[in-house]
Short mmCIF file of C-alpha atoms in Angstrom, two decimals:
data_model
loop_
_atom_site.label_atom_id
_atom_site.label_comp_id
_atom_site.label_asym_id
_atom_site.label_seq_id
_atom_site.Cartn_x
_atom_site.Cartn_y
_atom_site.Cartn_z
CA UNK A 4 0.00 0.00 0.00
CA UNK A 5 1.27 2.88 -1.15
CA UNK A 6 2.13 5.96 1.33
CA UNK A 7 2.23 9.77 0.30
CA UNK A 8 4.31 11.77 2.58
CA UNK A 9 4.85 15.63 2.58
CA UNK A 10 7.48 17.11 3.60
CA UNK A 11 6.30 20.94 4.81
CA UNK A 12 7.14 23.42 7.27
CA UNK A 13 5.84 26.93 6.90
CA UNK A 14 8.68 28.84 7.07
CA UNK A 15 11.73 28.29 4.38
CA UNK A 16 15.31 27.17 5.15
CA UNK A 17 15.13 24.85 8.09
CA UNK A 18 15.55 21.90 6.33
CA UNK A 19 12.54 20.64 4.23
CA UNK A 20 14.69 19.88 0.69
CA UNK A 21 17.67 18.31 2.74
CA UNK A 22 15.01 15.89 4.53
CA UNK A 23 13.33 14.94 1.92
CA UNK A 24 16.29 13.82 -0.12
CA UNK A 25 17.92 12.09 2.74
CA UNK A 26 14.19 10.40 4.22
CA UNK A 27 13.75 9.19 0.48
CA UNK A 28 17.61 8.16 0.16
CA UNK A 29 17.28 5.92 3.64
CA UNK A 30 14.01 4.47 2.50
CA UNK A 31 15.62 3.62 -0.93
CA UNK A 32 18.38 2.22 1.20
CA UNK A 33 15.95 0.02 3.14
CA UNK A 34 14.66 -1.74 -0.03
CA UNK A 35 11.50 0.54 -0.09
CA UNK A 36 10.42 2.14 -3.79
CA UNK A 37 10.47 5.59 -3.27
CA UNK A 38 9.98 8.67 -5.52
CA UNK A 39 10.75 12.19 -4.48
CA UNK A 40 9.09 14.55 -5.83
CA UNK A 41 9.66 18.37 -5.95
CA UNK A 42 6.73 20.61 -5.61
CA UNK A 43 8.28 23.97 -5.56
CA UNK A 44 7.57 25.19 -8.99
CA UNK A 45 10.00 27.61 -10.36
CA UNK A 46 12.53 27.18 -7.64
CA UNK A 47 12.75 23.98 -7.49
CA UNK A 48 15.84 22.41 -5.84
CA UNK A 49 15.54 18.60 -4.66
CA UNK A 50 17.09 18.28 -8.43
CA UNK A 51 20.46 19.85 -6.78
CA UNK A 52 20.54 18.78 -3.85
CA UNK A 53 19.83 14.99 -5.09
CA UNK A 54 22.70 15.65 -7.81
CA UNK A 55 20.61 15.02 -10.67
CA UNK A 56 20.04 19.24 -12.17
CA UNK A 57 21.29 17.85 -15.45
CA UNK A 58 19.00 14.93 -16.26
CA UNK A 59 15.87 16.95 -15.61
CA UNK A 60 13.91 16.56 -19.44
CA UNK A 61 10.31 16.35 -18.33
CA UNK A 62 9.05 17.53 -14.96
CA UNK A 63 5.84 17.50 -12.38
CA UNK A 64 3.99 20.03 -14.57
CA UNK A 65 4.38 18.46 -18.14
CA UNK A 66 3.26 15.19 -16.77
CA UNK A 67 -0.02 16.54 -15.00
CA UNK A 68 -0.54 18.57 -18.21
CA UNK A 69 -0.10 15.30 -20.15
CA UNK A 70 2.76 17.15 -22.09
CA UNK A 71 5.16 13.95 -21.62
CA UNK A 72 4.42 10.32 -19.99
CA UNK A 73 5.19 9.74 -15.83
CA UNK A 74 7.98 7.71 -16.76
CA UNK A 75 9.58 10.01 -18.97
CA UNK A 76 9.53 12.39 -15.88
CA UNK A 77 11.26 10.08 -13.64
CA UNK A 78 14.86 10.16 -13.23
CA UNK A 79 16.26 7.22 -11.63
CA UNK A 80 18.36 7.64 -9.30
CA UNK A 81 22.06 5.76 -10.16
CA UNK A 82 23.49 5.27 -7.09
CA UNK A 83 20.22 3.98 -5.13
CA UNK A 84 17.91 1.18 -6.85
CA UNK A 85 14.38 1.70 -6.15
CA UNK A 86 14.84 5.78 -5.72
CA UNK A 87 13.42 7.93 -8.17
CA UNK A 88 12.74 11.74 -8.59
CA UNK A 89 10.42 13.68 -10.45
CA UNK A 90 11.42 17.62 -10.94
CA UNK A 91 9.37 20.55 -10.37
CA UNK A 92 8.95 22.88 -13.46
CA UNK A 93 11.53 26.04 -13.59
CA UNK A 94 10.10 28.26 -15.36
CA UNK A 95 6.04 27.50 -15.93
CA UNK A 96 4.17 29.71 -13.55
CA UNK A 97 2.99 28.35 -10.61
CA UNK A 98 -0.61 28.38 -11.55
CA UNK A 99 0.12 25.77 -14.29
CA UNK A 100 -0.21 22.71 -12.30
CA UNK A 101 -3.89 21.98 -11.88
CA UNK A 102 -5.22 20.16 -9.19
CA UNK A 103 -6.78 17.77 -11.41
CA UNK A 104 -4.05 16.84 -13.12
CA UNK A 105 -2.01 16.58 -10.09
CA UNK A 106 -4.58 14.24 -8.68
CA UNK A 107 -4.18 11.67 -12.00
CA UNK A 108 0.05 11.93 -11.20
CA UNK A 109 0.00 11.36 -7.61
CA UNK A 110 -2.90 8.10 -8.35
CA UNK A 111 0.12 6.67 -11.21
CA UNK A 112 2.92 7.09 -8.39
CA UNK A 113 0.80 5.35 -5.97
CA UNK A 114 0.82 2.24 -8.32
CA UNK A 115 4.28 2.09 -8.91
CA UNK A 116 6.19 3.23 -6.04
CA UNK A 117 5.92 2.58 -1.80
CA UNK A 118 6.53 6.32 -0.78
CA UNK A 119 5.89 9.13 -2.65
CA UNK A 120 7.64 11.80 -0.87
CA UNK A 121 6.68 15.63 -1.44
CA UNK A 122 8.66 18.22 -1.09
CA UNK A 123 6.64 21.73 0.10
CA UNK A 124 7.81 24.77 -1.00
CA UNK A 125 7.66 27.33 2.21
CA UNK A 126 4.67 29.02 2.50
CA UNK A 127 0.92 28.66 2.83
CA UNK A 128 0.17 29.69 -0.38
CA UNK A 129 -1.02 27.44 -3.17
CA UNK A 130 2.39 25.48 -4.53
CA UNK A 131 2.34 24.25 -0.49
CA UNK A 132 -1.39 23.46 -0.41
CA UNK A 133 -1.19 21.36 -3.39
CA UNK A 134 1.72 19.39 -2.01
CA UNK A 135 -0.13 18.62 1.23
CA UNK A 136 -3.39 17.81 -0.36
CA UNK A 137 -2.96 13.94 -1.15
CA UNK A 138 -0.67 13.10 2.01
CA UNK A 139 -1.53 10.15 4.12
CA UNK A 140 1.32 11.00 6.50
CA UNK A 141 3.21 14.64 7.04
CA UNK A 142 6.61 15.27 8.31
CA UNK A 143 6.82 18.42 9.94
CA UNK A 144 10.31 19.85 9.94
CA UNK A 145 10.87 22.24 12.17
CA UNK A 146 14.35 24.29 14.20
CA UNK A 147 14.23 24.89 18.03
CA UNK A 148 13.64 28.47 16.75
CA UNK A 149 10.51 30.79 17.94
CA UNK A 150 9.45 31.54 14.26
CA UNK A 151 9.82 28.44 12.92
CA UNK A 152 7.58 26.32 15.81
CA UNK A 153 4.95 29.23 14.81
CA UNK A 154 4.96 28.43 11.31
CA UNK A 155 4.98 24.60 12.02
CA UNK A 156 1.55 25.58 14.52
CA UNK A 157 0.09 27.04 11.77
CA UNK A 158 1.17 24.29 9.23
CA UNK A 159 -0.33 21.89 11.54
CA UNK A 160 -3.77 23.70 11.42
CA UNK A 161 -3.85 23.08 8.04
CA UNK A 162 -3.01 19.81 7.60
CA UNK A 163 -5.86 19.43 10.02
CA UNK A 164 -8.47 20.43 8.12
CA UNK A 165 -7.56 21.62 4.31
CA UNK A 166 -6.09 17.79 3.07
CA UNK A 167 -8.02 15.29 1.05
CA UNK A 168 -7.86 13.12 4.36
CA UNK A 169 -9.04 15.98 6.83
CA UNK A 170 -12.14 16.88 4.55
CA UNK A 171 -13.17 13.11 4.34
CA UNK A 172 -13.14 13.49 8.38
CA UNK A 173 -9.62 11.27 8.87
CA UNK A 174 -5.97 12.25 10.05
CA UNK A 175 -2.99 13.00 8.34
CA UNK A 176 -0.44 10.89 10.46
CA UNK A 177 1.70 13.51 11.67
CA UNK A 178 5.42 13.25 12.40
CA UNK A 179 7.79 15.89 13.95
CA UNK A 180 11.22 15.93 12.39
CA UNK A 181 13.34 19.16 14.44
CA UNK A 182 16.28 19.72 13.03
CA UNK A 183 19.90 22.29 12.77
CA UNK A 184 19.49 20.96 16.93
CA UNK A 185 22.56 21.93 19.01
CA UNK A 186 22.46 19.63 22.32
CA UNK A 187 25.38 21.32 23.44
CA UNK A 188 23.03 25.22 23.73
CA UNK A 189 20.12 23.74 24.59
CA UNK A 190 21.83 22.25 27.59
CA UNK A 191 22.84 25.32 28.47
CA UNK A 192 19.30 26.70 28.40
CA UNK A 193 19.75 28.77 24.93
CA UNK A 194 18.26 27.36 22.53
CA UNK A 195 14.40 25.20 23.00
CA UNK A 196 14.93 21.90 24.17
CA UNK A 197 13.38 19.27 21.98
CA UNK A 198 11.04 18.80 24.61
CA UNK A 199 9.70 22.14 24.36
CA UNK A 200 9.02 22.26 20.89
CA UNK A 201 7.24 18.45 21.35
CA UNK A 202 5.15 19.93 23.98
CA UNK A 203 4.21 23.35 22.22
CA UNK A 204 2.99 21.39 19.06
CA UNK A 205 1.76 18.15 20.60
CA UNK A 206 3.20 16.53 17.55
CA UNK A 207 5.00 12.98 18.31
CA UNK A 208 8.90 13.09 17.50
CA UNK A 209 10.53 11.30 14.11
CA UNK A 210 13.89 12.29 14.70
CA UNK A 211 16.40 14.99 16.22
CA UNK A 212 18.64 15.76 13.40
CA UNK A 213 21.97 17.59 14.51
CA UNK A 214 23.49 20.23 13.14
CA UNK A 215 26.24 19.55 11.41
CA UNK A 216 28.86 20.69 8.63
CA UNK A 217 28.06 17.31 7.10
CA UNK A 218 24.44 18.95 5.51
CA UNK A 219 25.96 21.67 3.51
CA UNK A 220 29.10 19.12 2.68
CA UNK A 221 26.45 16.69 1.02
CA UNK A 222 24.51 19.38 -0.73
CA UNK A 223 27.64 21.08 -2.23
CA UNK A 224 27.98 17.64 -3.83
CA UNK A 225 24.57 16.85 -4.43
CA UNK A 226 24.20 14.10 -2.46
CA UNK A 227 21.51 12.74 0.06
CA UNK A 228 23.58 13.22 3.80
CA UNK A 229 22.65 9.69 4.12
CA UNK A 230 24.21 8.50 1.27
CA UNK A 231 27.00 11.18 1.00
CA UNK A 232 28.53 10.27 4.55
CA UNK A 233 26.38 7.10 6.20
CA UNK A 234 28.28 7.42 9.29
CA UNK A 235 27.79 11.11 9.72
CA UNK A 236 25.40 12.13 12.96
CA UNK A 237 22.89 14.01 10.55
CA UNK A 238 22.78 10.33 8.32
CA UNK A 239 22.22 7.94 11.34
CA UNK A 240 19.60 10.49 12.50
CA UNK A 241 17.70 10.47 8.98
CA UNK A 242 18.37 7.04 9.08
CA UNK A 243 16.52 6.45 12.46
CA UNK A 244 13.70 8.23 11.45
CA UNK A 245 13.44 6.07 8.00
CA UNK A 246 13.02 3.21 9.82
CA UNK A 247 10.50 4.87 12.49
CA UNK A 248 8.29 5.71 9.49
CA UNK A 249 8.52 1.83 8.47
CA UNK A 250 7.16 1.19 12.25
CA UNK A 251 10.21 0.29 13.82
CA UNK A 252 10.60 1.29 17.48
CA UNK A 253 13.96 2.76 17.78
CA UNK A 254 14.74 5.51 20.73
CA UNK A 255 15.24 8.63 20.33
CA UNK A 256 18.51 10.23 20.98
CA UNK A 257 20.92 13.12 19.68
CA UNK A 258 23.72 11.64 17.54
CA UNK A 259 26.55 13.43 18.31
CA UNK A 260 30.17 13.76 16.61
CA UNK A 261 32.49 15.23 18.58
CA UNK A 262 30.87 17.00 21.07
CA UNK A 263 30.28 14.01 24.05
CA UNK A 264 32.44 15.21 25.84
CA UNK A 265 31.53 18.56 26.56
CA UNK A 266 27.76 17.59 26.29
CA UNK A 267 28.27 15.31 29.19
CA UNK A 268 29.68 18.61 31.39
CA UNK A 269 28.03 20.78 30.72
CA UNK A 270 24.68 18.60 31.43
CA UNK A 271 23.67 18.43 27.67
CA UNK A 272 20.82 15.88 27.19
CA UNK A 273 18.72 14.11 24.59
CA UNK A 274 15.25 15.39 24.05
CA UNK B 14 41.99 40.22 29.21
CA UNK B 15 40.18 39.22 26.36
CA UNK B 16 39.80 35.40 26.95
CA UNK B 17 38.66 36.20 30.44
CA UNK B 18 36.48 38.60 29.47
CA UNK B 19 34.23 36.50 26.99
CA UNK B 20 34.23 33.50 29.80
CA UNK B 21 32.50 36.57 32.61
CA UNK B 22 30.19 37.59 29.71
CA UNK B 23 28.51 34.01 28.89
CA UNK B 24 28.28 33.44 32.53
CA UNK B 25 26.27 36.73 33.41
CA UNK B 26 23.56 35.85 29.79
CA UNK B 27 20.94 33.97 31.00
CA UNK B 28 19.26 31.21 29.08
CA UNK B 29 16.65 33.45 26.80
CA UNK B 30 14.99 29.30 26.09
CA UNK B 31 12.57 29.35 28.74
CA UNK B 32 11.32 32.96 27.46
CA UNK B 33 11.32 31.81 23.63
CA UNK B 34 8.95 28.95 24.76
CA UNK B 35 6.82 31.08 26.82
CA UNK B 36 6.11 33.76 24.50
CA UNK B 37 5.28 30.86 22.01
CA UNK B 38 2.91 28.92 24.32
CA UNK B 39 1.15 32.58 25.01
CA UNK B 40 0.96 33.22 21.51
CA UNK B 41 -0.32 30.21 20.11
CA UNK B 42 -2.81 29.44 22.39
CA UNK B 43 -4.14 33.06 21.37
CA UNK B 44 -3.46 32.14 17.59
CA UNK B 45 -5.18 28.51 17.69
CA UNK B 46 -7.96 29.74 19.30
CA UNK B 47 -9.03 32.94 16.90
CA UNK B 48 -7.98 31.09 13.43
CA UNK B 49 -7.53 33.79 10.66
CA UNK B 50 -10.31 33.40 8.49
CA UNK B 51 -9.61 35.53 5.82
CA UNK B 52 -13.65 35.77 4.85
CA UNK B 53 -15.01 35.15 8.13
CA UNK B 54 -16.77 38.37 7.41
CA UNK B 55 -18.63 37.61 4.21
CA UNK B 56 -19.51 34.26 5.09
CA UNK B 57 -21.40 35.71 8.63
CA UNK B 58 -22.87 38.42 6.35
CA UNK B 59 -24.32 36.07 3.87
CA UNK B 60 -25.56 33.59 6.67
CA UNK B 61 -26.90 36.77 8.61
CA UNK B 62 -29.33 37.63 5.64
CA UNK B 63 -30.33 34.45 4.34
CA UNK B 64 -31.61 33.85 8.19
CA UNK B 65 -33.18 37.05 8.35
CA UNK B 66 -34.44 36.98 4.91
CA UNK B 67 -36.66 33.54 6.02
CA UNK B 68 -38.77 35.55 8.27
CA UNK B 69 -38.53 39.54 6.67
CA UNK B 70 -38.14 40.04 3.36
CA UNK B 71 -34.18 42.30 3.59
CA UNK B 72 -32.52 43.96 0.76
CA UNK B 73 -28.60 42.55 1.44
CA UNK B 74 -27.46 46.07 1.67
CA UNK B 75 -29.45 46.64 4.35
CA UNK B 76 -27.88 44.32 6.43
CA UNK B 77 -24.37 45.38 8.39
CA UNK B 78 -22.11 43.36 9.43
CA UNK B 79 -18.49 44.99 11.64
CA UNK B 80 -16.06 42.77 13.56
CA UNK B 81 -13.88 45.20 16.23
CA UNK B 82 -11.44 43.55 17.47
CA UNK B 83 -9.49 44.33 20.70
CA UNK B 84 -6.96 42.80 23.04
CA UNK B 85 -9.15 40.27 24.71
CA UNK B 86 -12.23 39.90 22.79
CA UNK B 87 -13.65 40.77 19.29
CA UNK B 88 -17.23 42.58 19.44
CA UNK B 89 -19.59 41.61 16.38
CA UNK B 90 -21.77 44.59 15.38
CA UNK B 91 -24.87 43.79 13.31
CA UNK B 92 -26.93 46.50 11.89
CA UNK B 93 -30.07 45.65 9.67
CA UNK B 94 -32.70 47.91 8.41
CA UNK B 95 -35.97 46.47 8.33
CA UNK B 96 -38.51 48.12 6.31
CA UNK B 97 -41.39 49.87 8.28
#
């Protein structure tokens, strides 16, 4: 049975993009078939970031359009069996993808793939509507940041009533993914504690994802963190929270890389 | 001097954590309970005379409709002409 999973967040940069390509990436990894797919149309960037900007032919837009077939679209991925991504459109107007057709693309990836992973553009407007619509299951990304747990509030409203699922009077299964989290200043009572931001949202935790040089290393190369550096605290993190969204029960702690140490004196501790 | 001086300056700054998470839970609980409805205006209007309208017959313009909103509570106004 097919799962469709967005990726959203309200407010831009904390982390949506990078999560999406490394959730898909770990679920790839796991034997899962798994198609990303970008929904901010004309600045799209899960093409970068998943190293693949040059094989873009066809994207989201031509195929809901029924400009070009859904496997034309697809761009396998060539280091990961079973991963795919489909582009968003550069430089169509955002307007161009109609719900409709949208509806007929997400029903095609539902019969070929396990996870169909959507990346949100930030926002409320209609590009991140359209990528929440069909979602059985959200990942909320979020930083231990006052405007950010706002956004994610608000985000959470939504998904609440303005999906397919919330109008037919179920749930979007909802998942909170906080990331760029430094144990070491939220120990010292500077930046929200993990628990905080659980509490404030009422959302249960998928993961604590560190922050950590390793994220902008992997994008520069266009690379999934999970595949550019496995070992890496942000990639065991992803990782983890792959296999919570396949049910697994796995706790919940901060991977750390060098900072254990320190952590342990100056009372850091995991959420 | 210098080292010293940045060690006596982290000491004396408080955690600001506990104040980001209690302007947020103030906040939200405000924001959750009032949701923005962009046309929550129109949509009382056009209930307003369509309930009216069963029992007296209304022209729609004669039928006001004012949301004032203020710190603690938001006063709805509604003004209708009924012919004599």
């Amino acid at each position: 049975m097919a799962k469709v999973l967005v990726v959203t967040s309200g407010k831009g940069g904390v982390g949506k993009t990078t999560s999406t390509a490394a959730l898909g990436a770990a679920l790839a990894l796991q034997g899962q078939k798994v198609v990303v797919v970008d929904f901010d149309v004309g600045l799209r960037n899960l093409d970068l970031v998943m190293g693949a900007e040059r094989r873009v032919v066809y994207d989201l837009i031509n195929v809901a359009q029924g400009n070009a077939k859904l496997n034309q679209a697809l761009i396998r991925d060539k280091r990961v069996e079973n991963l795919a991504l489909l582009a968003a459109s550069q430089t169509r107007n955002k307007d161009a993808l109609s719900e409709k057709g949208l509806a007929r693309v997400i029903k095609e990836l539902r019969a070929q793939f396990d996870w169909v992973i959507c990346d949100s553009p930030a926002g409320i407007e209609r590009g991140a509507m359209l990528a929440m619509r069909h979602a059985d299951a959200a990942v909320i990304v979020a930083n231990p940041e006052v405007s950010s747990v706002r956004d994610s509030d608000r985000i959470i409203g939504l998904l609440d009533s303005k999906t397919e699922k919330a109008e037919r009077g179920e749930r979007v299964e909802k998942h909170l993914l906080i990331t760029r989290y430094d144990q070491a200043r939220a120990g010292r009572g500077e930046m929200l504690k993990t628990d905080d931001v659980i509490d404030i949202l009422s959302v249960p935790l998928l993961g604590i994802i560190p922050e950590s040089e390793q994220v902008l290393r992997a994008s520069n190369l266009g690379q999934p963190v999970t595949l550019a550096n496995p070992l890496s605290a942000p990639a065991r993190a992803y990782g983890d929270a792959a296999r919570r969204l396949l049910g697994e029960t796995i706790t919940i702690n901060v991977p750390n890389e060098r900072f254990n140490l320190l952590g342990r004196i100056f009372g850091g501790r995991a959420a | 001097m210098i080292f010293f001086g940045l060690f006596k300056r982290r000491e004396t700054q408080p955690g600001t954590a506990p104040v980001a998470r209690e302007r947020l839970q103030v906040l939200l609980a405000h924001e959750r309970a009032s949701p923005r409805q962009p046309n929550l205006l129109g949509a009382l209007k056009e209930e307003i005379i369509e309930a009216i309208a069963r029992h007296v017959s209304v022209k729609p313009e004669a039928v006001k409709v004012k949301i004032e909103r203020r710190a603690a509570v938001s006063i709805l106004r509604i003004a209708v002409d009924i012919p004599a």
